[in-house]
mmCIF file of C-alpha atoms in Angstrom:
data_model
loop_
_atom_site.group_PDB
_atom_site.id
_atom_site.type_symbol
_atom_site.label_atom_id
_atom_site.label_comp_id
_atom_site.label_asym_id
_atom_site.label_seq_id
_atom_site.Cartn_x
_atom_site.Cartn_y
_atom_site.Cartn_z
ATOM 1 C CA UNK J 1 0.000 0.000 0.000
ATOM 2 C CA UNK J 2 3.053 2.370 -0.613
ATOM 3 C CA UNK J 3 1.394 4.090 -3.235
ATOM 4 C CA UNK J 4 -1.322 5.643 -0.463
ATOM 5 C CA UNK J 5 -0.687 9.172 1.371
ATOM 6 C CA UNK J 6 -0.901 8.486 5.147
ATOM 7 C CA UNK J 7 -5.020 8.853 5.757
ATOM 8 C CA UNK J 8 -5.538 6.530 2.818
ATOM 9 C CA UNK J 9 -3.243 3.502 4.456
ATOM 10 C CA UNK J 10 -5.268 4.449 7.811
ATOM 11 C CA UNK J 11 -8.521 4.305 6.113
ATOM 12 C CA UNK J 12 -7.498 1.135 4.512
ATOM 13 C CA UNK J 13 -5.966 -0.583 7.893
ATOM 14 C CA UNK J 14 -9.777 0.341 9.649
ATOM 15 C CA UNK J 15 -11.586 -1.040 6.236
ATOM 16 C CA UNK J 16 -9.449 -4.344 5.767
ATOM 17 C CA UNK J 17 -9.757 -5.030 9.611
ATOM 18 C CA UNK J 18 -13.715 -4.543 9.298
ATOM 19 C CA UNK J 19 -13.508 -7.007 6.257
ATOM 20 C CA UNK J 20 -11.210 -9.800 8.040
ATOM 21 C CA UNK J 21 -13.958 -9.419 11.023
ATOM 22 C CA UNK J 22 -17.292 -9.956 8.569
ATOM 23 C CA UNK J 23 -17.681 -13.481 8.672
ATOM 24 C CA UNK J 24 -18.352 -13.168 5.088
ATOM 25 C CA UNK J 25 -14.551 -12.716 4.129
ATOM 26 C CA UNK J 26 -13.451 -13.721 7.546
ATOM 27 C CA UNK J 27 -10.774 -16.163 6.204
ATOM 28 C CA UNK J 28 -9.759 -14.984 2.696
ATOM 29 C CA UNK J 29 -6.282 -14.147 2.340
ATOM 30 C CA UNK J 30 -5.262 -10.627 2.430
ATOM 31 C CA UNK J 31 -4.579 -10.178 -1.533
ATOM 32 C CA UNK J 32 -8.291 -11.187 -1.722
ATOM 33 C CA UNK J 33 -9.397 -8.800 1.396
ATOM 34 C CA UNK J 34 -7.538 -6.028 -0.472
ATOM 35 C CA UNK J 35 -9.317 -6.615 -3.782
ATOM 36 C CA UNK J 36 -12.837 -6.680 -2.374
ATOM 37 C CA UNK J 37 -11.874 -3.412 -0.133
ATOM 38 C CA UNK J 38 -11.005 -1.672 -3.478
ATOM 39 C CA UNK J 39 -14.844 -2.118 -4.074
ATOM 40 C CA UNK J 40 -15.942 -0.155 -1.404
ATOM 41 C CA UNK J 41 -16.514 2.847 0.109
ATOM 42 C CA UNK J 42 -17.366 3.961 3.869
ATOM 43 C CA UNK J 43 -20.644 5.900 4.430
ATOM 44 C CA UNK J 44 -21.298 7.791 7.791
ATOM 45 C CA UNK J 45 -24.730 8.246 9.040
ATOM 46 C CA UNK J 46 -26.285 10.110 12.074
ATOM 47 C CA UNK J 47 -29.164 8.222 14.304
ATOM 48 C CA UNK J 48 -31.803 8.290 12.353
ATOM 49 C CA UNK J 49 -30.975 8.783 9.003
ATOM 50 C CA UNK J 50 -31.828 6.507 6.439
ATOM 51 C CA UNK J 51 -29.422 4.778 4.040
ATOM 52 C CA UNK J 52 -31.917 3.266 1.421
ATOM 53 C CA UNK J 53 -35.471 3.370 1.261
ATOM 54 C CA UNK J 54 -37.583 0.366 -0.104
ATOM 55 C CA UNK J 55 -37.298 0.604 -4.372
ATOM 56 C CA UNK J 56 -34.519 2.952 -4.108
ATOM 57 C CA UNK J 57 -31.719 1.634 -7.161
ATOM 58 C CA UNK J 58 -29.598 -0.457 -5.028
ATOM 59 C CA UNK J 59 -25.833 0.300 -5.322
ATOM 60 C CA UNK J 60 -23.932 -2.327 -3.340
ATOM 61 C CA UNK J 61 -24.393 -4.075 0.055
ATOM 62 C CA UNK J 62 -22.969 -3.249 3.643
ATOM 63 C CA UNK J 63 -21.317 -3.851 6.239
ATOM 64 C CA UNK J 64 -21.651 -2.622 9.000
ATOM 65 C CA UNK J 65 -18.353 -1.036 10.810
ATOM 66 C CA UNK J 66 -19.937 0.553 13.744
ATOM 67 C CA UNK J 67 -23.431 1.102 15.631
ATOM 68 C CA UNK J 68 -26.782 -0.428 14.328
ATOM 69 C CA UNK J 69 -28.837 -0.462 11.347
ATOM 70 C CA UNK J 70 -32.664 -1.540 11.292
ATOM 71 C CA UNK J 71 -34.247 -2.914 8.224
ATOM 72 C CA UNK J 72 -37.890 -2.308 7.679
ATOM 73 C CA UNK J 73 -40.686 -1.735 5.597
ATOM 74 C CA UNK J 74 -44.081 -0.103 5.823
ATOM 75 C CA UNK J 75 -46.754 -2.503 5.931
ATOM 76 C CA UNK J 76 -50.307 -1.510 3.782
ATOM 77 C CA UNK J 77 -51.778 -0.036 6.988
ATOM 78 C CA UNK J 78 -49.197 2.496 7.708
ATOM 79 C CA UNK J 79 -47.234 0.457 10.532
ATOM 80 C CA UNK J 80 -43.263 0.140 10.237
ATOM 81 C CA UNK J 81 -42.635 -3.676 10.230
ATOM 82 C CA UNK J 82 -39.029 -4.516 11.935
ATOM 83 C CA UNK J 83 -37.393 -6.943 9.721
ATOM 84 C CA UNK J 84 -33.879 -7.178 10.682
ATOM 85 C CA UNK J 85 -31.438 -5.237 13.389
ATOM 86 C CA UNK J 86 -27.380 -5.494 11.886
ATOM 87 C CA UNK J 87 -24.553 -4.479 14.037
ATOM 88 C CA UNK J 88 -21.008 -4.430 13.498
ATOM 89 C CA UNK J 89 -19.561 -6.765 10.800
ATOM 90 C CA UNK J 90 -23.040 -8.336 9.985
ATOM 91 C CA UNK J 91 -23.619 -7.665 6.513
ATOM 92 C CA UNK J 92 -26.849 -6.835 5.202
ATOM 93 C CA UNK J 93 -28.915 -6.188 1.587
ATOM 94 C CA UNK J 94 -26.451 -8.571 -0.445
ATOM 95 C CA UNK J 95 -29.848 -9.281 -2.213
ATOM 96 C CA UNK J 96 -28.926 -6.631 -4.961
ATOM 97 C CA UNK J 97 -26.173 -9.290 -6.432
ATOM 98 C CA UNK J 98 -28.790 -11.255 -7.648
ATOM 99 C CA UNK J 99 -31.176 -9.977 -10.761
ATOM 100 C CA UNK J 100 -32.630 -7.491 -7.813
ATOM 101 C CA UNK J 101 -32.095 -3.801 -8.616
ATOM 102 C CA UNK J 102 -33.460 -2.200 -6.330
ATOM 103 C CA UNK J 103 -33.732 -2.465 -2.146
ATOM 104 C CA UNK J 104 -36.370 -4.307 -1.306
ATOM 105 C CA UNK J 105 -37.064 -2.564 2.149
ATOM 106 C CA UNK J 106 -35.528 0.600 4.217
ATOM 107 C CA UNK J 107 -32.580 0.586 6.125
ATOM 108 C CA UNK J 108 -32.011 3.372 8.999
ATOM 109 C CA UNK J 109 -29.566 4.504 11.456
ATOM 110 C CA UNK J 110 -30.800 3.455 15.562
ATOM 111 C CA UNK J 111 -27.398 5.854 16.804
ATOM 112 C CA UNK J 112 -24.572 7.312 15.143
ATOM 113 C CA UNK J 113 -23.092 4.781 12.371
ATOM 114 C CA UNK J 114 -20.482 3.697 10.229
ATOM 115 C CA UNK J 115 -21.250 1.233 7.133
ATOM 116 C CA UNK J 116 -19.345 0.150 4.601
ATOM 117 C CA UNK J 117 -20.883 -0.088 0.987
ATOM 118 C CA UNK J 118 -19.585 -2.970 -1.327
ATOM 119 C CA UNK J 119 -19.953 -1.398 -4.591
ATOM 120 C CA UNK J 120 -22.598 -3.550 -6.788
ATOM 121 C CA UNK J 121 -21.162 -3.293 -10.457
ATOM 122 C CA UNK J 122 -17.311 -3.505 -8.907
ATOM 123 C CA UNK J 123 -18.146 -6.910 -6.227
ATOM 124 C CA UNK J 124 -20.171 -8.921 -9.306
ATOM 125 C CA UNK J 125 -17.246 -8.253 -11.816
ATOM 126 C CA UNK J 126 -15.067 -9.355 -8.403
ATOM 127 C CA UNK J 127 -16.960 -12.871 -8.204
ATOM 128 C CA UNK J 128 -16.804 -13.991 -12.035
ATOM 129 C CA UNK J 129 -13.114 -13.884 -10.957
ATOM 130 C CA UNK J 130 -13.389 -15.499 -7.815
ATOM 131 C CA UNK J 131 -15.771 -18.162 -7.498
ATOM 132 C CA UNK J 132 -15.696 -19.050 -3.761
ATOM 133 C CA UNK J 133 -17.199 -15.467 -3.326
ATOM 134 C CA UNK J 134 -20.982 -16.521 -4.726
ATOM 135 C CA UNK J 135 -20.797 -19.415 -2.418
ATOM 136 C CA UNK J 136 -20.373 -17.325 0.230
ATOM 137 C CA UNK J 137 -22.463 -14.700 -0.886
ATOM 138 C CA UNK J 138 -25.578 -17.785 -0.632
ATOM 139 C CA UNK J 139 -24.433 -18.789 2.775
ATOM 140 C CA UNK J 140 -24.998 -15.188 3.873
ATOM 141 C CA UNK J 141 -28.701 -14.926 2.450
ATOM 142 C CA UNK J 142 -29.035 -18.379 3.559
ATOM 143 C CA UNK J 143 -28.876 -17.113 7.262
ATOM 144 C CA UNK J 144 -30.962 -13.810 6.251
ATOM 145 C CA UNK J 145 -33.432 -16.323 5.257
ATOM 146 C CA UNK J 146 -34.048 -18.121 8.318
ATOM 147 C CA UNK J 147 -34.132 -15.116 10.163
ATOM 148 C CA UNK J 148 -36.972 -13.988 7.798
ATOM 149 C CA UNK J 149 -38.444 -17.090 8.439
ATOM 150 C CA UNK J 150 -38.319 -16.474 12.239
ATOM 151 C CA UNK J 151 -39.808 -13.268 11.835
ATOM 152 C CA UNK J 152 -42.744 -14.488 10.201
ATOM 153 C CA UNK J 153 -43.177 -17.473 13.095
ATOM 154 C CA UNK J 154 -43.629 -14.579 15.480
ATOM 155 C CA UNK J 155 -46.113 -13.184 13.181
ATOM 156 C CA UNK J 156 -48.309 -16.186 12.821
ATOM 157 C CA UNK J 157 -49.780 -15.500 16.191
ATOM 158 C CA UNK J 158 -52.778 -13.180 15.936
ATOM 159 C CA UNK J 159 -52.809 -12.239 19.475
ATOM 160 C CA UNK J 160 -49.871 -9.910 21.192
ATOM 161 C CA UNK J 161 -49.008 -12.164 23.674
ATOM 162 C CA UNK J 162 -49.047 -15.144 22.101
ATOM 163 C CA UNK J 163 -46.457 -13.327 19.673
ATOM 164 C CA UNK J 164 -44.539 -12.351 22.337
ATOM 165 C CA UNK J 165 -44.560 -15.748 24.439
ATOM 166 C CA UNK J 166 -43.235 -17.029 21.357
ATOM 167 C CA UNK J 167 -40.344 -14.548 20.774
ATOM 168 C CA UNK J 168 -39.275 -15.060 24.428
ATOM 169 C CA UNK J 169 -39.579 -18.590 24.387
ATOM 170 C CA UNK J 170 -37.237 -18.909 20.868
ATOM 171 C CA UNK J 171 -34.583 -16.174 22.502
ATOM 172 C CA UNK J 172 -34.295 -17.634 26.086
ATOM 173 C CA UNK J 173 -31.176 -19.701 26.121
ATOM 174 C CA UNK J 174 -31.836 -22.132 28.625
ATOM 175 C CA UNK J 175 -35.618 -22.883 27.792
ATOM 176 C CA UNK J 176 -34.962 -26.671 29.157
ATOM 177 C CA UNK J 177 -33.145 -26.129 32.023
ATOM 178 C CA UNK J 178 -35.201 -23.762 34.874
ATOM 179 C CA UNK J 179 -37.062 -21.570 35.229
ATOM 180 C CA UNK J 180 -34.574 -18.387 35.790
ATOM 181 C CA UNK J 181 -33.563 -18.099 32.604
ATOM 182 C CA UNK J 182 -32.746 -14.271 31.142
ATOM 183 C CA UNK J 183 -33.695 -12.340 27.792
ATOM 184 C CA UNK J 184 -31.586 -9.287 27.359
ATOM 185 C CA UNK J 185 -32.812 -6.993 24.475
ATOM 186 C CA UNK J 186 -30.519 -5.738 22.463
ATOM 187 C CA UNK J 187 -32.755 -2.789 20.980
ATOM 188 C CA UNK J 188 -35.012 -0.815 22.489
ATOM 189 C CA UNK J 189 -39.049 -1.715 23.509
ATOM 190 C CA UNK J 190 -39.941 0.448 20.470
ATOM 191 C CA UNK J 191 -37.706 -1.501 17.825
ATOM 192 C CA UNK J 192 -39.081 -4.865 19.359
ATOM 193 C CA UNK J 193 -42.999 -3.823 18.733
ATOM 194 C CA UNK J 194 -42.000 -3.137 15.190
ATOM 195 C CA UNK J 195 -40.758 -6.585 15.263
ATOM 196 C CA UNK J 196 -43.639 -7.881 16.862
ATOM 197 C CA UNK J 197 -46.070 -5.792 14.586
ATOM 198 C CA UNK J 198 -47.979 -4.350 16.870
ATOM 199 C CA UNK J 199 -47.564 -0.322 18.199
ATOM 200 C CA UNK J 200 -45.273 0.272 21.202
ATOM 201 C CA UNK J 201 -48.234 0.859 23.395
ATOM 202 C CA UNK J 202 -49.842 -2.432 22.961
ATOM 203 C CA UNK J 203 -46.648 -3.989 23.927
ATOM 204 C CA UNK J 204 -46.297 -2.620 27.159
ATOM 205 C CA UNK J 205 -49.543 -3.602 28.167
ATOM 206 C CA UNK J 206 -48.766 -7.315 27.125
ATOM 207 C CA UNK J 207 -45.669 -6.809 29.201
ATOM 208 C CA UNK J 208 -47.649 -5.336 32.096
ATOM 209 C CA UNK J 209 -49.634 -8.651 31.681
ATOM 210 C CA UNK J 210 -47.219 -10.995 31.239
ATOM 211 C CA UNK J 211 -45.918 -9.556 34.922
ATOM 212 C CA UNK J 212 -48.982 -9.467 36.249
ATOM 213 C CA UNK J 213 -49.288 -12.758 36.009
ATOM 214 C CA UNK J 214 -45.830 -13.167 37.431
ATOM 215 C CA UNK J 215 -44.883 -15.062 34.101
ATOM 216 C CA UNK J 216 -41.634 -12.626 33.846
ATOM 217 C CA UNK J 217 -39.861 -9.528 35.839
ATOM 218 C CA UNK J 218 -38.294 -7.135 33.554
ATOM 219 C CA UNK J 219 -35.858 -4.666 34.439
ATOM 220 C CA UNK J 220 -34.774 -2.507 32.063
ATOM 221 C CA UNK J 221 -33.489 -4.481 28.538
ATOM 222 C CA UNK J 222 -33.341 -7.478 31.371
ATOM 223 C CA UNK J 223 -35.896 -10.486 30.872
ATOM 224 C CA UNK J 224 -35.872 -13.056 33.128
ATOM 225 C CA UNK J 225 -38.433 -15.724 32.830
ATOM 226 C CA UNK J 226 -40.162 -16.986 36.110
ATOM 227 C CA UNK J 227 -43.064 -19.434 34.699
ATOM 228 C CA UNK J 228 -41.910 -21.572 31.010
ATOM 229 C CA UNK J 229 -45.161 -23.290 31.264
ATOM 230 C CA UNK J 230 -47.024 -20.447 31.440
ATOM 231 C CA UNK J 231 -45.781 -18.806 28.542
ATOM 232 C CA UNK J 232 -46.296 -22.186 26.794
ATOM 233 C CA UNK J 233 -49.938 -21.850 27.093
ATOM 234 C CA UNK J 234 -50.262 -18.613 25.428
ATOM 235 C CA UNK J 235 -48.773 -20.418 22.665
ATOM 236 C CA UNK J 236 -51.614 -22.879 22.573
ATOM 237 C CA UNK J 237 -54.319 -20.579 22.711
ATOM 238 C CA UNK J 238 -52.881 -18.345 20.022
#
């Protein structure tokens, strides 16, 4: 990289370490790394501001380098419908390699953000020369795909609480072992209901209820479930 002023090799160092920590390149050698980094660029965003809206020409895919970046769209009856959350080096939207040429939903800022855009036009020409890259490329979607397909478990349920029972129940981590297992969110209440489809208000009151009951205790983005069984059931009345 002797050919780059000072800022440029630092630029470079900060994008090739994002790429080597994407587990999409995470064990390429580093003449590949620096080939695919010469496809992208680094795009700053403040909380709230949106990098592509749904239909928008799509120009690449990202990365993310630092903070968080929610996917949505806007379902027929005006609600915002959470589809994904991506934090650093998940990448996210590699849909646009395919015959897709637009975005297919929105992407926003939740804080202050860093992403890094893999040029469209510059990563397809990459992969005709290197193969292993559309294998990866599928295993990527692949896991996009069952998290779409988790989404739209959660969704099945027509009632609140039996949607959230069921998101609880698939995130607690030791669902077969007691009864004091813990949920931590990782975004905030608001983010969740947009996952959950419902309004923010409507899932405070299933919270209220779900403590109420003494089925959970929250504190904060803390979870911890007190009664399994009892979330079970909402699952069977649906």
């Amino acid at each position: 990289m002797s050919n780059y002023s000072a800022m440029d090799e630092a630029r470079m160092t900060v994008l090739l370490g994002t790429l080597r920590q994407c587990p999409l390149f995470a064990d390429m050698s580093p003449p590949d790394l620096e080939n695919i980094a010469a496809t992208c660029d680094t795009i700053r965003l403040n909380k709230g501001e949106t990098l592509f809206r749904e239909n928008e020409k799509a120009q690449g895919f990202f990365i993310v380098q630092q903070g968080a970046i929610h996917v949505n769209r806007v379902t027929p009856d005006g609600r915002e419908q959470v589809i994904a959350i991506f934090r650093p080096y998940n990448c996210f939207a590699e849909i646009c390699l395919t015959t897709f040429q637009s975005y297919p939903a929105n992407a926003v800022a939740l804080e202050s953000s860093i992403v890094v855009l893999v040029r469209r036009t510059d990563f397809r020409a990459l992969i005709m020369r290197t193969p292993e890259l559309a294998l990866r490329m599928l295993t990527s979607m692949s896991f996009h795909l069952k998290h779409l397909v988790q989404t739209m478990e959660d969704q099945k349920f027509k009632r609140i609480e039996s949607r959230l029972a069921h998101y609880l129940l698939r995130l607690c981590p030791m669902i077969e072992r007691d009864e004091g297992a813990v949920v931590r969110l990782t975004s905030s209440k608001k983010v969740l209901a947009g996952q959950l489809g419902v309004s923010s208000e409507t899932l405070s009151r299933a919270l209220a209820r779900f403590r109420k009951e003494n089925l959970i205790e929250v504190d904060g983005p803390v979870i911890r479930i007190l009664d399994l069984d009892g979330l079970r059931q909402y699952l069977v009345e649906q």
